[in-house]
Amino acid sequence: MFDDRSPIYLQIADKIKEDILSGALGEDEQVMSTNQYASFYRINPATAAKGFQQLVEEGVLYKRRGIGMFVSPDAREKLRTERRERFFEEVVDAMIAEARVIGISLDEIVRRVEGAK
């Protein structure tokens, strides 16, 4: 599951985010504990805890003292909004800039996108 491209704790956070976006984890649903996560993926519990803490700081997960970690009620919509913004910044804006350089009009882009339905 893990690769060498980024720290494992970030990959843990990204995996949980993907599970929320896909609907595999729903709002107010309990997630595996850091120890369960560490045991399942055979990683250091501190590494798992760091990934979970990042998600808490981002408002994606919340803690219930003595019970565990849960998906925040607005996590899916928050993640979708962030992903949409990143999509426009990284994909659409870059595409428009490249199109201008090579002489493609926005009208041509729109026609192409609408034809892809």
Short mmCIF file of N, CA and C in Angstrom, two decimals:
data_model
loop_
_atom_site.label_atom_id
_atom_site.label_comp_id
_atom_site.label_asym_id
_atom_site.label_seq_id
_atom_site.Cartn_x
_atom_site.Cartn_y
_atom_site.Cartn_z
N MET A 1 0.82 -1.19 0.00
CA MET A 1 0.00 0.00 0.00
C MET A 1 0.86 1.25 0.00
N PHE A 2 1.96 1.25 0.70
CA PHE A 2 2.77 2.46 0.83
C PHE A 2 3.90 2.46 -0.18
N ASP A 3 4.25 3.67 -0.64
CA ASP A 3 5.36 3.81 -1.57
C ASP A 3 6.38 4.80 -0.99
N ASP A 4 7.42 5.05 -1.74
CA ASP A 4 8.49 5.92 -1.26
C ASP A 4 8.33 7.38 -1.69
N ARG A 5 7.22 7.71 -2.32
CA ARG A 5 7.05 9.06 -2.85
C ARG A 5 6.75 10.12 -1.81
N SER A 6 6.14 9.73 -0.72
CA SER A 6 5.81 10.69 0.34
C SER A 6 5.83 9.96 1.68
N PRO A 7 5.90 10.72 2.78
CA PRO A 7 5.92 10.07 4.10
C PRO A 7 4.70 9.19 4.31
N ILE A 8 4.89 8.10 5.04
CA ILE A 8 3.81 7.14 5.27
C ILE A 8 2.62 7.79 5.96
N TYR A 9 2.87 8.70 6.91
CA TYR A 9 1.73 9.32 7.61
C TYR A 9 0.86 10.12 6.65
N LEU A 10 1.46 10.73 5.62
CA LEU A 10 0.67 11.45 4.61
C LEU A 10 -0.12 10.47 3.75
N GLN A 11 0.48 9.34 3.45
CA GLN A 11 -0.22 8.32 2.67
C GLN A 11 -1.40 7.75 3.45
N ILE A 12 -1.24 7.62 4.76
CA ILE A 12 -2.34 7.17 5.62
C ILE A 12 -3.48 8.18 5.55
N ALA A 13 -3.14 9.45 5.72
CA ALA A 13 -4.15 10.51 5.67
C ALA A 13 -4.85 10.50 4.31
N ASP A 14 -4.09 10.37 3.23
CA ASP A 14 -4.68 10.35 1.89
C ASP A 14 -5.60 9.15 1.69
N LYS A 15 -5.21 8.00 2.21
CA LYS A 15 -6.04 6.80 2.09
C LYS A 15 -7.38 6.99 2.81
N ILE A 16 -7.33 7.55 3.99
CA ILE A 16 -8.58 7.79 4.73
C ILE A 16 -9.44 8.81 4.01
N LYS A 17 -8.81 9.84 3.45
CA LYS A 17 -9.56 10.84 2.67
C LYS A 17 -10.24 10.19 1.47
N GLU A 18 -9.52 9.32 0.78
CA GLU A 18 -10.10 8.62 -0.37
C GLU A 18 -11.28 7.75 0.06
N ASP A 19 -11.15 7.09 1.21
CA ASP A 19 -12.26 6.26 1.72
C ASP A 19 -13.48 7.12 2.04
N ILE A 20 -13.26 8.32 2.52
CA ILE A 20 -14.38 9.23 2.82
C ILE A 20 -15.00 9.71 1.52
N LEU A 21 -14.18 10.13 0.56
CA LEU A 21 -14.69 10.62 -0.72
C LEU A 21 -15.46 9.55 -1.46
N SER A 22 -15.00 8.30 -1.40
CA SER A 22 -15.66 7.21 -2.12
C SER A 22 -16.92 6.73 -1.42
N GLY A 23 -17.10 7.13 -0.17
CA GLY A 23 -18.26 6.67 0.59
C GLY A 23 -17.99 5.43 1.40
N ALA A 24 -16.77 4.88 1.32
CA ALA A 24 -16.43 3.70 2.12
C ALA A 24 -16.48 4.02 3.61
N LEU A 25 -16.21 5.28 3.96
CA LEU A 25 -16.36 5.77 5.34
C LEU A 25 -17.39 6.90 5.32
N GLY A 26 -18.41 6.76 6.13
CA GLY A 26 -19.47 7.77 6.18
C GLY A 26 -19.31 8.72 7.35
N GLU A 27 -20.09 9.77 7.34
CA GLU A 27 -20.02 10.75 8.42
C GLU A 27 -20.37 10.12 9.76
N ASP A 28 -19.65 10.54 10.76
CA ASP A 28 -19.80 10.04 12.13
C ASP A 28 -19.48 8.55 12.28
N GLU A 29 -18.87 7.96 11.25
CA GLU A 29 -18.47 6.55 11.33
C GLU A 29 -17.10 6.45 12.01
N GLN A 30 -16.98 5.46 12.86
CA GLN A 30 -15.71 5.26 13.56
C GLN A 30 -14.69 4.66 12.61
N VAL A 31 -13.45 5.16 12.69
CA VAL A 31 -12.35 4.60 11.90
C VAL A 31 -11.52 3.69 12.80
N MET A 32 -10.69 2.85 12.18
CA MET A 32 -9.82 1.98 12.96
C MET A 32 -8.98 2.83 13.91
N SER A 33 -8.66 2.27 15.05
CA SER A 33 -7.76 2.97 15.97
C SER A 33 -6.37 3.01 15.36
N THR A 34 -5.53 3.88 15.88
CA THR A 34 -4.17 3.97 15.37
C THR A 34 -3.44 2.65 15.58
N ASN A 35 -3.69 1.97 16.70
CA ASN A 35 -3.05 0.68 16.94
C ASN A 35 -3.55 -0.39 15.96
N GLN A 36 -4.84 -0.40 15.70
CA GLN A 36 -5.39 -1.36 14.73
C GLN A 36 -4.81 -1.08 13.34
N TYR A 37 -4.76 0.20 13.00
CA TYR A 37 -4.23 0.61 11.70
C TYR A 37 -2.77 0.17 11.58
N ALA A 38 -1.99 0.46 12.62
CA ALA A 38 -0.57 0.11 12.62
C ALA A 38 -0.38 -1.40 12.51
N SER A 39 -1.18 -2.15 13.23
CA SER A 39 -1.08 -3.60 13.20
C SER A 39 -1.47 -4.15 11.83
N PHE A 40 -2.55 -3.66 11.28
CA PHE A 40 -3.05 -4.12 9.99
C PHE A 40 -2.03 -3.87 8.88
N TYR A 41 -1.43 -2.67 8.88
CA TYR A 41 -0.49 -2.30 7.81
C TYR A 41 0.98 -2.52 8.20
N ARG A 42 1.18 -3.04 9.40
CA ARG A 42 2.53 -3.34 9.89
C ARG A 42 3.45 -2.12 9.84
N ILE A 43 2.96 -1.07 10.49
CA ILE A 43 3.75 0.16 10.60
C ILE A 43 3.82 0.58 12.06
N ASN A 44 4.64 1.54 12.35
CA ASN A 44 4.79 2.06 13.70
C ASN A 44 3.51 2.79 14.12
N PRO A 45 2.98 2.51 15.31
CA PRO A 45 1.77 3.20 15.77
C PRO A 45 1.91 4.72 15.80
N ALA A 46 3.12 5.22 16.07
CA ALA A 46 3.34 6.67 16.08
C ALA A 46 3.15 7.26 14.69
N THR A 47 3.52 6.51 13.67
CA THR A 47 3.33 6.97 12.29
C THR A 47 1.85 7.06 11.96
N ALA A 48 1.10 6.04 12.34
CA ALA A 48 -0.35 6.05 12.13
C ALA A 48 -0.97 7.21 12.90
N ALA A 49 -0.54 7.40 14.13
CA ALA A 49 -1.09 8.48 14.96
C ALA A 49 -0.83 9.85 14.33
N LYS A 50 0.32 10.01 13.72
CA LYS A 50 0.65 11.29 13.07
C LYS A 50 -0.29 11.55 11.90
N GLY A 51 -0.60 10.53 11.12
CA GLY A 51 -1.55 10.68 10.02
C GLY A 51 -2.94 11.02 10.51
N PHE A 52 -3.36 10.36 11.58
CA PHE A 52 -4.68 10.62 12.15
C PHE A 52 -4.74 12.04 12.73
N GLN A 53 -3.66 12.45 13.40
CA GLN A 53 -3.63 13.80 13.99
C GLN A 53 -3.74 14.87 12.91
N GLN A 54 -3.10 14.63 11.78
CA GLN A 54 -3.21 15.60 10.68
C GLN A 54 -4.68 15.74 10.25
N LEU A 55 -5.37 14.61 10.16
CA LEU A 55 -6.78 14.65 9.76
C LEU A 55 -7.65 15.34 10.80
N VAL A 56 -7.30 15.20 12.06
CA VAL A 56 -8.02 15.92 13.12
C VAL A 56 -7.80 17.42 12.95
N GLU A 57 -6.55 17.80 12.72
CA GLU A 57 -6.23 19.23 12.54
C GLU A 57 -6.92 19.82 11.31
N GLU A 58 -7.11 19.01 10.28
CA GLU A 58 -7.79 19.46 9.06
C GLU A 58 -9.31 19.45 9.22
N GLY A 59 -9.82 18.89 10.30
CA GLY A 59 -11.26 18.83 10.50
C GLY A 59 -11.93 17.67 9.79
N VAL A 60 -11.16 16.69 9.34
CA VAL A 60 -11.71 15.53 8.64
C VAL A 60 -12.15 14.47 9.63
N LEU A 61 -11.40 14.31 10.71
CA LEU A 61 -11.74 13.38 11.79
C LEU A 61 -11.91 14.16 13.09
N TYR A 62 -12.65 13.57 14.02
CA TYR A 62 -12.74 14.14 15.36
C TYR A 62 -12.62 13.00 16.37
N LYS A 63 -12.17 13.38 17.56
CA LYS A 63 -11.96 12.39 18.63
C LYS A 63 -13.13 12.39 19.59
N ARG A 64 -13.49 11.20 20.02
CA ARG A 64 -14.41 11.05 21.15
C ARG A 64 -13.58 10.41 22.25
N ARG A 65 -13.33 11.17 23.26
CA ARG A 65 -12.44 10.72 24.33
C ARG A 65 -12.85 9.35 24.86
N GLY A 66 -11.90 8.44 24.87
CA GLY A 66 -12.13 7.10 25.39
C GLY A 66 -12.84 6.17 24.43
N ILE A 67 -13.26 6.69 23.28
CA ILE A 67 -13.99 5.85 22.32
C ILE A 67 -13.20 5.66 21.03
N GLY A 68 -12.68 6.75 20.47
CA GLY A 68 -11.90 6.64 19.24
C GLY A 68 -12.07 7.82 18.31
N MET A 69 -11.70 7.61 17.07
CA MET A 69 -11.76 8.63 16.02
C MET A 69 -12.95 8.37 15.11
N PHE A 70 -13.57 9.46 14.67
CA PHE A 70 -14.75 9.39 13.83
C PHE A 70 -14.64 10.38 12.69
N VAL A 71 -15.34 10.08 11.61
CA VAL A 71 -15.38 10.97 10.45
C VAL A 71 -16.26 12.17 10.79
N SER A 72 -15.74 13.36 10.56
CA SER A 72 -16.50 14.58 10.81
C SER A 72 -17.74 14.63 9.91
N PRO A 73 -18.83 15.19 10.41
CA PRO A 73 -20.08 15.23 9.63
C PRO A 73 -19.94 15.92 8.27
N ASP A 74 -19.09 16.92 8.18
CA ASP A 74 -18.95 17.65 6.92
C ASP A 74 -17.69 17.27 6.15
N ALA A 75 -17.03 16.19 6.54
CA ALA A 75 -15.75 15.81 5.95
C ALA A 75 -15.83 15.57 4.44
N ARG A 76 -16.83 14.83 4.00
CA ARG A 76 -16.91 14.50 2.57
C ARG A 76 -17.07 15.76 1.73
N GLU A 77 -17.96 16.63 2.13
CA GLU A 77 -18.17 17.86 1.36
C GLU A 77 -16.93 18.75 1.41
N LYS A 78 -16.29 18.82 2.56
CA LYS A 78 -15.06 19.60 2.69
C LYS A 78 -13.99 19.07 1.75
N LEU A 79 -13.81 17.75 1.73
CA LEU A 79 -12.80 17.13 0.87
C LEU A 79 -13.14 17.32 -0.61
N ARG A 80 -14.42 17.22 -0.95
CA ARG A 80 -14.83 17.44 -2.34
C ARG A 80 -14.53 18.87 -2.78
N THR A 81 -14.82 19.83 -1.91
CA THR A 81 -14.55 21.23 -2.22
C THR A 81 -13.06 21.46 -2.44
N GLU A 82 -12.24 20.91 -1.55
CA GLU A 82 -10.79 21.04 -1.69
C GLU A 82 -10.31 20.40 -2.98
N ARG A 83 -10.83 19.21 -3.30
CA ARG A 83 -10.41 18.49 -4.50
C ARG A 83 -10.83 19.26 -5.75
N ARG A 84 -12.03 19.84 -5.74
CA ARG A 84 -12.48 20.63 -6.89
C ARG A 84 -11.57 21.83 -7.12
N GLU A 85 -11.25 22.54 -6.03
CA GLU A 85 -10.36 23.70 -6.14
C GLU A 85 -9.01 23.29 -6.71
N ARG A 86 -8.46 22.19 -6.20
CA ARG A 86 -7.17 21.71 -6.68
C ARG A 86 -7.26 21.29 -8.15
N PHE A 87 -8.38 20.68 -8.54
CA PHE A 87 -8.58 20.28 -9.93
C PHE A 87 -8.52 21.49 -10.86
N PHE A 88 -9.23 22.54 -10.50
CA PHE A 88 -9.23 23.74 -11.35
C PHE A 88 -7.85 24.38 -11.39
N GLU A 89 -7.19 24.46 -10.23
CA GLU A 89 -5.87 25.07 -10.20
C GLU A 89 -4.84 24.26 -10.97
N GLU A 90 -4.81 22.95 -10.74
CA GLU A 90 -3.75 22.12 -11.31
C GLU A 90 -4.05 21.63 -12.73
N VAL A 91 -5.31 21.41 -13.05
CA VAL A 91 -5.65 20.83 -14.35
C VAL A 91 -6.21 21.88 -15.30
N VAL A 92 -7.29 22.51 -14.91
CA VAL A 92 -7.97 23.42 -15.83
C VAL A 92 -7.15 24.67 -16.09
N ASP A 93 -6.65 25.31 -15.05
CA ASP A 93 -5.85 26.52 -15.26
C ASP A 93 -4.60 26.22 -16.08
N ALA A 94 -3.96 25.09 -15.80
CA ALA A 94 -2.77 24.70 -16.58
C ALA A 94 -3.15 24.42 -18.04
N MET A 95 -4.30 23.80 -18.26
CA MET A 95 -4.76 23.52 -19.61
C MET A 95 -5.03 24.82 -20.38
N ILE A 96 -5.67 25.76 -19.73
CA ILE A 96 -5.97 27.05 -20.37
C ILE A 96 -4.68 27.78 -20.72
N ALA A 97 -3.73 27.78 -19.80
CA ALA A 97 -2.45 28.44 -20.07
C ALA A 97 -1.76 27.80 -21.27
N GLU A 98 -1.74 26.47 -21.32
CA GLU A 98 -1.11 25.77 -22.44
C GLU A 98 -1.87 26.04 -23.74
N ALA A 99 -3.18 26.07 -23.68
CA ALA A 99 -4.00 26.34 -24.87
C ALA A 99 -3.68 27.72 -25.44
N ARG A 100 -3.52 28.69 -24.57
CA ARG A 100 -3.18 30.04 -25.04
C ARG A 100 -1.83 30.05 -25.75
N VAL A 101 -0.88 29.33 -25.20
CA VAL A 101 0.47 29.28 -25.79
C VAL A 101 0.42 28.69 -27.19
N ILE A 102 -0.40 27.66 -27.39
CA ILE A 102 -0.42 26.99 -28.69
C ILE A 102 -1.59 27.42 -29.57
N GLY A 103 -2.30 28.47 -29.15
CA GLY A 103 -3.31 29.07 -30.02
C GLY A 103 -4.66 28.39 -30.05
N ILE A 104 -5.04 27.76 -28.99
CA ILE A 104 -6.38 27.15 -28.90
C ILE A 104 -7.27 28.10 -28.13
N SER A 105 -8.43 28.43 -28.70
CA SER A 105 -9.34 29.36 -28.03
C SER A 105 -10.14 28.65 -26.94
N LEU A 106 -10.65 29.43 -26.03
CA LEU A 106 -11.51 28.86 -24.97
C LEU A 106 -12.76 28.24 -25.57
N ASP A 107 -13.27 28.84 -26.67
CA ASP A 107 -14.44 28.27 -27.34
C ASP A 107 -14.15 26.87 -27.87
N GLU A 108 -12.95 26.66 -28.41
CA GLU A 108 -12.57 25.34 -28.90
C GLU A 108 -12.51 24.34 -27.74
N ILE A 109 -11.98 24.78 -26.64
CA ILE A 109 -11.89 23.90 -25.46
C ILE A 109 -13.28 23.51 -24.99
N VAL A 110 -14.17 24.49 -24.91
CA VAL A 110 -15.54 24.24 -24.45
C VAL A 110 -16.23 23.27 -25.40
N ARG A 111 -16.09 23.48 -26.71
CA ARG A 111 -16.71 22.56 -27.68
C ARG A 111 -16.17 21.14 -27.51
N ARG A 112 -14.90 21.02 -27.29
CA ARG A 112 -14.28 19.69 -27.12
C ARG A 112 -14.80 19.02 -25.86
N VAL A 113 -14.87 19.78 -24.77
CA VAL A 113 -15.36 19.22 -23.50
C VAL A 113 -16.82 18.82 -23.62
N GLU A 114 -17.63 19.68 -24.23
CA GLU A 114 -19.05 19.35 -24.38
C GLU A 114 -19.25 18.14 -25.29
N GLY A 115 -18.37 17.95 -26.24
CA GLY A 115 -18.47 16.80 -27.15
C GLY A 115 -18.03 15.50 -26.50
N ALA A 116 -17.37 15.58 -25.36
CA ALA A 116 -16.87 14.39 -24.67
C ALA A 116 -17.94 13.73 -23.81
N LYS A 117 -19.12 14.28 -23.77
CA LYS A 117 -20.17 13.72 -22.91
C LYS A 117 -20.46 12.36 -23.30
#
